[in-house]
Amino acid sequence: MASVWLVLVLWIFVNALIKVIQASSCAQIHTPASVVLAGSPVSVSCSIEDECPLTKGKDFRVAWKINNHFAPSNLSYQESNRTYGLIIPSLLDTDTFIQCAVCEGENCQIVNGVQVKARYPPPVPQNLSCSLNLTSKRFLCQWDPGQEMADLATKYTLHIFSVMSKKVLSYKYVIPVGKHFHLIPRESYPLLLKVEINVTAVNVLGNATSETLKLIPLETAMFDPPEINGIEADAVGCLNYSWSLGKSQQWLTIAISLELRLKTVNNRQNKELVVPFTKKPRSKLNVCDLFHGTNYSTTMRVKYSSLSKWSEWSEWSDPKIAATVMKAPSGSLDTWLKVDDQNAQLYWKPSENFRANGWNLFYTVESMEPKKILCVTQESHCFFNLIERVEKVYLRATNAAASSNHTEVPVYRNRGLGSVSCSSNVHPQSETSVEIEWGGTPTSLSVTGYVLEWRSLNEMPAAPLSFTLMDKNISSTILTGLRPYQPYEVSIYPKYDKGIGIPCTLVAYSIQKDGIEMMLFVIPACIGLSLLVFVVFACFGKHERVKMCLWPIIPDPANSSIKRWTTTDSMQGMPPFKEDKEPVLVYLSHFSLLDLDEKEPFKSDYVKENQWSHHIDSCDESHSSFQTCVRCDSELDRDSVPYATVLFDGPYQNHSSCPPPYVRSESTQPLLGADDPGSPPPYENVSPRGSVSKVQRFTAFPQNPTEENEELWEEFPMLRSLEITDTDHI
């Protein structure tokens, strides 16, 4: 069955291949252009070969397909005996595939085909602009090509026209494909004459030309920042400048537009001045009507012409600082004098018409009757004493050149006059400003003005007082320069012809923190404090348990005595066991009492393991003497460091008072008779009956206390704990 299907598929494939071969040699197709302008008519012709096997001896007809769809019959015609044509009135599709087919009845076989593309002329170049580089002196022009067609090459041509000495100069540059800019060489354009520039785009379907650009090449140049070479203060209130263009543009000698920007430095006026000029390079620039004795920072920028829409300003030059000539300060000072008996406080500040005309000002306060200088200061306030007959004081400012005219300050000693209404209102305006409003004054008194003073209440030492003078018709003002969340004491004084009225004082904030913010702070603080108190009481209530968990008490063998240890003391401070097991005593040091059986002599050079395993309660009471040996038990090294084991040859309750011999331990701690603490010898065999003479490496301590014994005990404080004088207490 599979072979039958294979034969059928092969037959279909071969039959189709034969038809394709026959059709490929049946007709020739032709069109005048494979790319046409979109919307234009298209004609296609198909010539059937005489030897075409599809038509030979057959009754056939020719049909047309456009993009795999049969074309209407009214679009086709027969040109000659075996030539047929097709006309498409308007081709709009960008890509159209036209095919010629030979039909016999309803069976049609495609014999040839052609692809026709509908395209458009190039778009008009947009945004043509040109700029001059004064360093390389090349004129760069560039443009936006718009939406280009990838399969249709577009060429650009740059045209430049100019009139020089009644002669028309014209240059044309063909731009390489894919580029949309061109550098025009210096010889192709005049620097200071008007030129006309445009760009033409061309493809096989047409061309398009940009708008014509009319300009002077130099006005498109971007100048480098100029240089201020020097500044002279040659007259009162004037500065004289010498300048030049950047190094790459110093070859230019034509007049250009420039601006000077002057800004006061460290001056309360804080004024900025921009002065325009049209000058040739290296000419002098003079600026007058400046403040006297004032530092000015000056920068400069240039461009070709301030009237040209193509000109652009250069960057500002580096600043240069110079000072005008000083003269005496001019104008008056605003003053506020507060007198309490003979104590006077005078505050002042520059008025709107005051000019320092210099720097490092100092101020002099003096009286004329009697002639006396009350104070000299560089601050803005002064405190001094006044005698009763002084009715006026005088204030003047002085700089390095001269002193200003006096500002007269009347002395008002009557301070019990009417006050403004204390129903004042405070309206915050921003984080740094508030509006203050106050009520009227008694109608029987003539108010000449108001003084409003304020100072911060949170600054230590006390903040300096600030004040402002206001007209009598003003009932509100805005205080600026305040700090947010800071309380300010504000006082409003009415001024009269004969004195100062009683002030109305209030506390003002520019902005405050009312209730939500405080609650968000107070509630967590209270909760935290409560938790802290609870933890403290819990710790004191469970003092021993907390102490045991955090810093357990561990006995120190070097500073303790074995005979004083008890079970309760040794367990104190030890962490409790979490497992349900029998409690195990854990000691830092270990003390064992061992009975030796007379019937079991030493069988080797070392003490056997089972001889050390006897418990104290199982001792043989028949023995009357004991011997002690010291050893280090490695099995207990995991949790504690046992120190010594006392070896008895009889029950320790009935031991004799003979001096006990001590056996050398493997412990690295220094014991009696150690020749070399670094490498102690192993255990020595001990006679069951206490013959000490055979143990040459050990020293026996006599029981009778002597001065020599005490010295030996002091050298071995840890062994002193093994001294047992009353076994009934163990």
XYZ file of C-alpha atoms in Angstrom:
730
model
C 0.000 0.000 0.000
C 2.861 2.360 0.834
C 4.476 1.761 -2.543
C 1.248 2.736 -4.323
C 1.113 6.070 -2.475
C 4.781 6.738 -3.272
C 4.210 6.105 -6.973
C 1.183 8.429 -6.959
C 3.111 11.302 -5.317
C 6.006 10.922 -7.755
C 3.602 10.988 -10.698
C 1.960 14.215 -9.486
C 5.348 15.879 -8.946
C 6.681 14.894 -12.365
C 3.471 16.015 -14.093
C 3.621 19.443 -12.426
C 7.307 19.825 -13.295
C 6.559 19.071 -16.940
C 3.857 21.717 -17.026
C 6.154 24.328 -15.496
C 8.851 23.542 -18.049
C 6.352 23.756 -20.861
C 4.918 27.036 -19.545
C 8.341 28.657 -19.077
C 9.060 28.364 -22.768
C 5.636 29.497 -23.925
C 5.578 33.334 -23.583
C 7.591 36.521 -23.229
C 6.226 39.372 -21.018
C 7.201 43.038 -21.301
C 6.461 46.374 -19.530
C 7.932 49.813 -20.354
C 9.101 50.428 -16.748
C 9.367 48.266 -13.673
C 9.108 51.363 -11.415
C 6.404 53.883 -12.153
C 5.025 56.986 -10.501
C 2.254 56.071 -8.118
C -1.158 56.704 -9.703
C 0.094 56.614 -13.273
C -1.175 54.046 -15.930
C 0.777 50.843 -16.550
C 0.782 48.705 -19.741
C 1.998 45.087 -19.990
C 2.215 42.846 -23.109
C 2.485 39.040 -23.374
C 3.744 37.290 -26.591
C 2.900 33.577 -26.970
C 5.576 31.455 -28.691
C 4.581 29.448 -31.795
C 6.014 26.230 -30.406
C 4.248 26.524 -27.036
C 2.981 23.028 -26.184
C 0.064 24.571 -24.253
C -1.348 26.211 -27.394
C -0.163 24.043 -30.241
C -3.212 22.567 -32.030
C -5.519 23.751 -29.232
C -8.282 26.274 -28.855
C -6.983 28.622 -26.102
C -7.382 32.103 -24.716
C -5.123 34.458 -22.673
C -6.095 35.737 -19.193
C -4.353 38.173 -16.803
C -3.834 38.021 -13.028
C -3.058 41.013 -10.820
C -1.693 39.976 -7.409
C -3.192 36.465 -7.872
C -6.625 37.826 -8.812
C -8.000 37.638 -12.382
C -8.130 41.050 -14.018
C -11.392 42.326 -15.515
C -11.700 41.441 -19.199
C -12.168 45.064 -20.200
C -8.555 45.803 -19.189
C -7.051 43.280 -21.638
C -6.802 43.330 -25.439
C -5.090 41.542 -28.342
C -2.388 43.464 -30.140
C -1.604 40.907 -32.902
C -2.047 37.252 -33.752
C -0.187 35.891 -30.707
C 0.439 39.112 -28.676
C -1.906 40.195 -25.898
C -1.899 43.350 -23.761
C -3.119 44.687 -20.370
C -3.619 48.328 -19.319
C -4.024 49.344 -15.655
C -5.382 52.943 -15.588
C -3.892 53.895 -12.202
C -1.376 51.844 -10.252
C -1.573 52.677 -6.539
C -0.160 49.583 -4.832
C 3.502 49.951 -3.967
C 4.253 46.406 -5.257
C 2.075 44.751 -7.943
C 2.684 41.294 -9.496
C 1.145 40.924 -13.025
C 0.917 37.440 -14.617
C -0.015 36.147 -18.079
C -1.952 32.825 -18.259
C -2.965 30.467 -21.132
C -6.417 28.961 -20.605
C -8.077 25.956 -22.238
C -11.637 25.963 -21.129
C -11.574 26.577 -17.351
C -8.041 25.258 -16.934
C -5.487 28.122 -16.906
C -1.720 27.788 -16.816
C 0.487 30.787 -15.904
C 3.191 31.210 -18.520
C 5.057 34.365 -17.317
C 4.855 37.372 -14.996
C 6.430 40.717 -14.075
C 6.579 42.911 -10.915
C 5.811 46.620 -11.199
C 6.585 49.052 -8.324
C 4.683 52.275 -7.698
C 6.866 54.929 -6.085
C 6.920 58.676 -5.433
C 9.311 61.538 -6.177
C 11.735 62.429 -3.330
C 10.328 64.516 -0.458
C 11.285 68.170 -0.210
C 14.406 68.626 1.975
C 13.461 70.323 5.236
C 15.193 72.437 7.906
C 18.102 73.582 5.779
C 20.599 75.402 8.006
C 24.164 76.594 7.653
C 26.760 77.665 10.208
C 30.249 79.088 9.953
C 33.158 77.684 11.936
C 35.478 80.606 12.606
C 38.390 78.332 13.478
C 38.455 76.203 10.303
C 36.568 78.860 8.260
C 34.389 76.158 6.723
C 30.731 76.655 6.024
C 28.636 73.641 7.066
C 25.141 73.154 5.615
C 22.820 70.316 6.616
C 19.187 69.349 6.090
C 16.490 66.820 6.940
C 15.860 64.441 3.964
C 12.412 63.360 5.120
C 11.049 59.839 4.469
C 13.340 58.233 1.927
C 12.608 54.990 0.011
C 15.216 52.332 0.630
C 14.929 50.676 -2.808
C 14.975 53.947 -4.712
C 18.247 55.896 -4.691
C 18.004 59.641 -4.027
C 20.745 62.072 -4.945
C 21.182 65.572 -3.518
C 22.704 68.660 -5.066
C 23.681 71.767 -3.047
C 23.533 75.144 -4.843
C 25.076 78.388 -3.525
C 24.671 81.769 -5.239
C 26.227 85.134 -4.374
C 26.864 88.504 -5.991
C 30.352 89.912 -5.586
C 31.455 93.050 -7.414
C 28.418 92.841 -9.712
C 29.411 89.323 -10.619
C 27.165 86.367 -9.936
C 28.974 83.458 -8.388
C 27.322 80.041 -8.536
C 28.604 76.767 -7.130
C 27.023 73.318 -7.265
C 28.021 70.341 -5.156
C 26.753 66.784 -5.748
C 26.352 65.075 -2.422
C 27.287 61.382 -2.043
C 24.364 59.007 -1.577
C 23.365 58.604 2.054
C 24.794 61.952 3.247
C 22.708 64.953 4.159
C 25.332 67.619 4.849
C 28.190 69.341 3.076
C 31.171 71.491 4.045
C 31.466 74.422 1.649
C 35.104 75.481 1.214
C 36.159 79.055 1.988
C 36.675 80.053 -1.658
C 33.045 79.300 -2.548
C 31.370 81.966 -0.378
C 31.954 85.576 0.711
C 32.306 86.154 4.436
C 30.367 89.407 4.759
C 28.018 89.316 1.731
C 24.605 87.762 1.453
C 24.375 84.343 -0.184
C 21.463 82.126 -1.317
C 21.574 78.389 -0.650
C 19.186 75.544 -1.502
C 19.208 71.733 -1.882
C 17.633 69.631 -4.659
C 16.710 65.967 -4.213
C 16.474 63.756 -7.357
C 15.341 60.152 -8.051
C 14.060 58.303 -11.158
C 10.555 59.615 -10.635
C 11.276 63.321 -10.144
C 12.952 65.955 -8.011
C 12.216 68.382 -5.160
C 13.983 71.580 -4.078
C 14.148 73.056 -0.586
C 13.381 76.624 0.344
C 16.158 79.068 -0.457
C 18.216 80.190 2.531
C 19.368 83.835 2.430
C 22.015 84.886 4.936
C 25.441 86.366 5.559
C 27.877 83.559 6.436
C 29.490 85.459 9.312
C 26.183 86.020 11.104
C 25.798 82.254 11.491
C 29.108 81.948 13.337
C 29.186 80.965 17.026
C 31.919 83.039 18.663
C 34.142 81.760 21.430
C 33.769 83.527 24.798
C 35.639 86.849 24.681
C 38.350 87.829 27.128
C 38.301 90.770 29.542
C 41.900 91.912 29.554
C 41.683 94.667 32.152
C 39.386 96.916 34.226
C 40.221 100.425 35.426
C 38.311 102.634 37.864
C 39.339 105.888 36.212
C 36.426 108.046 37.388
C 33.942 108.219 40.241
C 31.221 105.595 39.668
C 32.782 104.379 36.379
C 34.697 101.309 35.158
C 36.719 101.186 31.932
C 37.152 97.791 30.188
C 39.680 96.517 27.638
C 38.714 93.279 25.839
C 39.410 91.032 22.873
C 37.868 88.114 20.992
C 38.927 84.533 21.536
C 42.314 83.532 20.155
C 40.874 81.720 17.100
C 38.788 84.789 16.107
C 41.255 87.605 16.672
C 41.712 87.992 12.907
C 38.269 89.635 12.754
C 38.242 93.452 12.744
C 34.583 94.235 12.069
C 32.217 95.717 14.653
C 30.163 93.157 16.495
C 27.500 93.162 19.205
C 28.457 92.506 22.828
C 27.012 92.643 26.332
C 28.573 93.370 29.709
C 26.890 91.897 32.784
C 27.838 93.555 36.076
C 26.798 92.212 39.483
C 27.602 93.664 42.873
C 29.733 91.514 45.160
C 29.119 91.373 48.929
C 26.845 94.363 48.705
C 23.391 94.802 50.154
C 22.127 96.341 46.926
C 22.704 93.088 45.036
C 22.057 94.726 41.674
C 22.696 93.226 38.235
C 23.281 95.406 35.186
C 23.472 94.360 31.511
C 24.996 96.939 29.162
C 24.875 96.429 25.338
C 27.575 97.672 22.931
C 28.470 97.483 19.246
C 32.215 97.812 19.049
C 35.239 96.653 17.147
C 37.545 94.230 18.925
C 40.182 95.759 21.236
C 38.210 98.973 21.651
C 37.504 100.440 25.101
C 34.198 99.994 26.915
C 33.143 102.481 29.583
C 30.355 101.886 32.106
C 29.256 104.655 34.484
C 26.506 105.443 37.010
C 27.716 102.642 39.246
C 27.711 102.579 43.035
C 30.734 104.197 44.600
C 33.238 102.010 46.399
C 31.501 98.821 45.298
C 32.984 95.559 44.039
C 31.559 94.464 40.703
C 31.896 91.058 39.053
C 31.813 91.449 35.260
C 31.309 88.895 32.485
C 31.022 89.439 28.737
C 29.558 87.757 25.630
C 29.505 88.575 21.894
C 27.705 87.797 18.623
C 27.774 89.083 15.050
C 24.661 91.236 15.166
C 21.866 91.781 17.644
C 19.447 92.329 14.728
C 20.083 89.078 12.872
C 17.856 86.097 13.496
C 20.760 83.798 12.668
C 23.205 85.182 15.202
C 23.666 83.385 18.526
C 25.376 84.672 21.651
C 28.622 83.148 22.728
C 29.074 81.724 26.206
C 29.803 84.215 28.999
C 33.448 84.920 29.619
C 35.226 84.213 32.887
C 34.285 86.803 35.537
C 36.610 89.625 36.500
C 36.173 91.651 39.715
C 36.952 95.331 40.110
C 35.912 98.102 42.511
C 34.693 101.592 41.792
C 36.254 104.599 43.464
C 35.044 105.173 47.038
C 33.462 108.324 48.400
C 31.682 109.200 51.612
C 28.521 107.197 52.403
C 25.349 108.927 51.279
C 21.736 108.779 52.344
C 20.233 108.219 55.771
C 19.869 105.319 58.194
C 16.651 103.989 59.699
C 16.966 104.103 63.509
C 15.114 102.739 66.548
C 16.073 104.141 69.956
C 14.784 102.557 73.193
C 15.453 104.492 76.412
C 14.936 103.195 79.963
C 15.982 105.862 82.454
C 19.594 106.494 81.468
C 20.112 103.230 79.586
C 19.763 103.549 75.819
C 19.646 100.913 73.075
C 20.076 102.207 69.544
C 19.479 100.010 66.478
C 19.917 101.037 62.848
C 19.852 99.692 59.293
C 20.321 101.163 55.792
C 17.343 102.981 54.339
C 16.342 102.685 50.694
C 18.419 105.746 49.725
C 21.528 104.790 51.707
C 24.713 104.056 49.742
C 27.809 102.758 51.488
C 30.074 103.911 48.620
C 32.796 101.733 50.108
C 33.384 98.844 52.427
C 34.467 98.162 56.018
C 32.001 100.693 57.361
C 32.004 101.695 61.011
C 29.405 103.791 62.797
C 29.722 106.594 65.347
C 27.028 107.633 67.828
C 27.554 111.003 69.520
C 25.753 113.786 71.342
C 26.201 117.509 70.708
C 25.154 118.887 74.100
C 27.385 117.912 75.704
C 29.807 117.073 72.912
C 30.552 113.426 73.468
C 31.132 110.258 71.458
C 28.856 107.613 72.900
C 30.086 104.592 70.923
C 31.971 103.509 67.792
C 31.156 100.105 66.294
C 30.950 98.038 63.138
C 27.737 96.369 64.326
C 24.219 97.586 63.597
C 23.418 98.427 67.221
C 24.950 100.180 70.202
C 24.168 100.379 73.950
C 25.182 103.441 75.998
C 24.190 105.743 78.894
C 22.359 109.034 78.441
C 22.150 111.927 80.839
C 18.777 113.601 81.255
C 19.509 116.795 79.350
C 20.434 114.958 76.099
C 17.468 115.344 73.772
C 19.059 114.092 70.539
C 21.865 111.791 69.473
C 23.510 111.669 66.058
C 24.587 108.683 63.979
C 27.033 108.718 61.063
C 28.639 106.055 58.843
C 32.307 106.198 57.832
C 34.314 104.351 55.163
C 37.922 104.660 54.042
C 37.134 107.830 52.078
C 35.026 109.945 54.437
C 31.994 110.077 56.733
C 28.343 110.508 55.859
C 26.058 113.276 57.059
C 24.557 112.833 60.492
C 21.281 111.026 61.000
C 19.397 112.780 63.776
C 17.806 110.509 66.388
C 15.380 112.190 68.871
C 15.381 110.880 72.448
C 11.855 110.047 73.674
C 11.699 109.583 77.439
C 7.906 109.528 77.694
C 6.902 105.891 77.095
C 3.486 105.750 78.792
C 1.362 106.832 75.847
C -1.507 104.888 74.294
C -0.971 101.455 72.771
C -2.310 99.664 69.759
C -5.009 97.052 70.201
C -3.574 93.743 71.346
C -6.156 91.833 69.334
C -3.421 91.329 66.785
C -3.618 88.559 64.236
C -0.832 86.398 62.837
C -1.265 84.783 59.433
C 1.535 82.467 58.242
C 2.373 83.159 54.604
C 5.096 80.560 54.042
C 7.684 78.648 56.030
C 9.770 81.820 56.313
C 7.205 84.638 56.480
C 4.138 85.738 58.454
C 1.642 88.579 58.178
C 1.064 90.684 61.314
C -2.134 92.729 61.737
C -2.946 95.093 64.600
C -5.826 97.347 65.659
C -6.125 101.109 65.887
C -4.980 103.606 68.537
C -6.843 106.103 70.734
C -8.321 108.890 68.627
C -7.224 111.551 71.105
C -3.595 111.031 70.265
C -1.885 111.688 66.962
C 0.070 108.675 65.733
C 3.050 109.516 63.550
C 4.042 105.943 62.680
C 4.744 102.460 63.973
C 7.819 100.491 64.904
C 7.616 96.720 64.645
C 10.445 94.759 66.246
C 11.047 91.015 66.495
C 13.621 88.514 67.659
C 13.900 84.718 67.897
C 13.215 83.188 71.318
C 15.152 79.950 70.756
C 18.623 81.296 70.064
C 21.303 81.271 72.755
C 22.701 83.784 73.371
C 19.767 86.056 72.677
C 19.232 86.771 68.984
C 19.830 90.335 67.748
C 16.758 92.493 67.471
C 15.324 93.343 64.046
C 12.948 96.198 63.352
C 11.092 98.024 60.619
C 9.555 101.509 60.464
C 6.058 101.909 59.031
C 3.753 104.729 58.087
C 0.837 105.643 60.352
C -1.703 104.517 57.744
C -0.388 100.952 57.747
C -2.059 98.381 59.990
C -0.378 95.201 58.726
C 2.969 94.047 57.414
C 4.728 90.853 56.334
C 7.859 89.697 58.146
C 10.259 87.683 55.996
C 13.445 85.735 56.578
C 12.065 83.776 59.548
C 13.027 80.224 60.435
C 10.298 77.579 60.359
C 9.103 76.063 63.667
C 10.832 78.870 65.600
C 8.884 81.173 67.972
C 9.430 84.896 67.510
C 8.551 87.643 69.950
C 6.935 90.459 68.002
C 6.221 93.906 69.492
C 4.324 96.793 67.859
C 5.109 100.297 69.169
C 3.039 103.343 68.181
C 5.079 106.540 67.710
C 3.735 109.950 68.763
C 5.048 113.465 68.546
C 6.018 113.431 72.201
C 7.068 109.847 72.749
C 6.567 106.131 72.250
C 3.394 104.275 73.129
C 2.977 101.072 75.105
C 3.803 98.062 72.879
C 1.567 95.156 72.078
C 3.658 91.959 72.266
C 2.807 88.561 70.888
C 4.509 85.295 69.881
C 4.387 84.326 66.217
C 5.401 81.278 64.188
C 5.870 81.090 60.454
C 4.770 77.466 60.650
C 4.070 75.122 63.568
C 4.065 71.390 63.991
C -1.111 71.712 66.301
C -1.641 67.815 67.085
C -1.239 64.861 64.622
C 2.518 65.190 64.360
C 2.824 65.419 68.151
C 0.610 62.357 68.644
C 2.679 60.418 66.146
C 5.688 61.228 68.292
C 4.186 60.929 71.795
C 2.319 57.609 71.362
C 5.355 55.584 70.160
C 7.471 57.239 72.851
C 5.001 56.229 75.588
C 4.779 52.675 74.275
C 8.559 52.394 74.170
C 8.899 53.785 77.702
C 6.286 51.324 79.004
C 8.107 48.404 77.428
C 11.364 49.594 78.952
C 9.844 49.811 82.446
C 8.298 46.349 82.035
C 11.617 44.836 80.975
C 13.459 46.472 83.868
C 10.982 45.174 86.483
C 10.989 41.727 84.887
C 14.775 41.624 85.036
C 14.851 42.649 88.707
C 12.071 40.202 89.558
C 13.948 37.320 87.962
C 17.382 38.569 88.901
C 19.019 35.207 89.536
C 17.615 33.598 86.388
C 18.596 36.543 84.188
C 22.042 36.604 85.751
C 22.434 32.863 85.162
C 21.478 33.238 81.471
C 23.549 36.303 80.688
C 26.673 35.928 82.847
C 26.913 32.516 84.607
C 29.260 32.294 87.597
C 32.072 29.823 86.932
C 34.396 28.911 89.836
C 38.034 29.781 89.422
C 40.299 27.038 90.835
C 43.168 29.453 91.269
C 41.124 31.673 93.594
C 39.028 29.082 95.438
C 39.391 26.224 97.922
C 37.999 22.763 97.307
C 37.056 22.264 100.900
C 34.693 25.264 100.701
C 32.846 24.046 97.609
C 29.337 22.704 98.081
C 26.794 21.333 95.708
C 24.674 24.465 95.996
C 27.613 26.754 95.266
C 28.770 24.728 92.307
C 25.314 24.696 90.746
C 24.692 28.382 91.244
C 24.922 30.331 88.030
C 24.832 27.258 85.779
C 22.210 27.368 82.958
C 19.336 24.866 83.435
C 19.237 21.742 81.329
C 16.444 21.702 78.755
C 16.410 17.924 78.366
C 14.472 15.668 80.743
C 17.502 13.924 82.157
C 18.959 13.404 85.570
C 20.869 16.520 86.668
C 24.598 16.199 86.180
C 27.018 18.181 88.246
C 29.443 20.063 86.054
C 32.614 21.317 87.713
C 35.421 23.367 86.448
C 37.814 21.464 88.730
C 37.567 17.827 89.776
C 38.447 16.248 93.113
C 38.418 12.452 93.538
C 39.208 10.279 96.567
C 40.424 6.799 95.714
C 40.937 3.783 98.021
C 43.613 1.293 97.128
C 43.187 -2.336 98.048
C 46.196 -3.875 99.697
C 45.521 -7.091 97.904
C 45.753 -5.421 94.525
C 49.330 -4.298 94.012
C 50.534 -2.148 91.126
C 51.032 -4.384 88.143
C 52.566 -1.881 85.770
C 54.463 1.380 85.650
C 51.229 3.403 85.487
C 48.083 3.487 87.540
C 45.417 1.292 85.994
C 42.205 2.840 84.810
C 39.958 0.771 87.093
C 41.899 1.934 90.128
C 40.636 5.442 89.547
C 37.031 4.485 89.038
C 36.088 3.716 92.633
C 33.624 6.056 94.272
C 34.327 7.590 97.639
C 31.414 5.765 99.292
C 32.855 2.342 98.357
C 36.173 2.831 100.051
C 37.593 0.126 102.199
C 37.476 1.336 105.790
C 40.250 -1.054 106.825
C 42.953 1.171 105.467
C 44.396 3.698 107.808
C 46.584 5.864 105.632
C 46.180 7.545 102.312
C 48.332 8.691 99.502
C 47.509 11.423 96.981
C 48.357 11.613 93.322
C 47.518 14.360 90.833
C 46.438 13.598 87.292
C 44.577 15.258 84.402
C 41.473 13.377 83.292
C 41.209 13.852 79.522
C 37.697 12.411 79.446
C 36.401 15.465 81.330
C 38.190 18.035 79.177
C 35.106 18.534 77.081
C 33.127 20.473 79.706
C 35.563 21.291 82.532
C 39.181 20.950 83.539
C 39.579 18.650 86.541
C 42.578 19.502 88.562
C 43.562 16.772 91.045
C 42.739 13.333 92.370
C 43.625 12.257 95.934
C 44.611 8.625 96.223
C 43.983 6.819 99.548
C 45.367 3.466 100.657
C 42.708 3.389 103.357
C 39.460 5.119 104.243
C 40.081 8.812 104.480
C 38.037 9.025 107.698
C 40.676 6.966 109.555
C 43.784 8.243 107.864
C 46.880 8.820 109.881
C 48.639 12.094 110.180
C 51.633 10.954 108.161
C 52.612 13.344 105.400
C 50.925 12.374 102.104
C 53.081 11.822 99.075
C 51.995 13.515 95.867
C 52.250 11.705 92.572
C 53.272 13.611 89.467
C 50.368 14.363 87.151
C 50.341 14.721 83.349
C 48.778 18.130 83.821
C 50.693 21.010 82.194
C 50.164 23.166 85.270
C 53.185 23.535 87.569
C 53.096 21.189 90.585
C 55.536 20.114 93.237
C 58.943 18.946 92.210
C 58.557 19.632 88.495
C 61.923 19.588 86.758
C 60.600 20.544 83.374
C 57.077 22.039 83.282
C 57.034 21.846 79.507
C 57.174 18.026 79.332
C 56.086 16.402 82.635
C 56.919 12.718 83.205
C 54.163 10.103 83.439
C 52.678 8.770 86.684
C 55.005 7.011 89.096
C 54.097 3.759 90.883
C 53.265 4.310 94.524
C 53.732 1.712 97.227
C 50.494 0.582 98.832
C 51.914 1.186 102.281
C 53.122 4.671 101.570
C 56.874 4.181 101.111
C 57.811 7.604 99.882
C 61.508 7.085 99.505
C 61.086 5.284 96.194
C 59.417 8.307 94.570
C 62.314 10.609 93.962
C 60.520 13.136 91.852
C 57.953 14.170 94.464
C 58.161 16.168 97.642
C 56.116 15.444 100.742
C 54.746 18.280 102.809
C 54.968 17.855 106.590
C 51.815 18.401 108.563
C 53.378 20.675 111.136
C 53.023 24.246 109.915
C 56.340 25.985 109.621
C 57.568 29.079 107.857
C 59.173 26.915 105.177
C 55.890 25.064 104.578
C 54.023 28.311 104.214
C 56.487 29.487 101.566
C 55.990 26.264 99.629
C 52.193 26.611 99.811
C 52.449 30.163 98.491
C 54.384 28.929 95.481
C 51.607 26.390 94.707
C 48.284 28.081 95.521
C 46.216 25.519 93.634
C 47.614 22.607 95.646
C 46.922 24.456 98.838
C 43.230 23.683 98.255
C 44.083 19.981 98.699
C 45.208 20.559 102.260
C 42.689 18.743 104.452
C 42.958 19.457 108.129
C 39.543 18.296 109.202
C 38.029 15.547 107.075
C 34.766 15.713 108.941
C 33.966 18.911 107.077
C 34.397 17.392 103.648
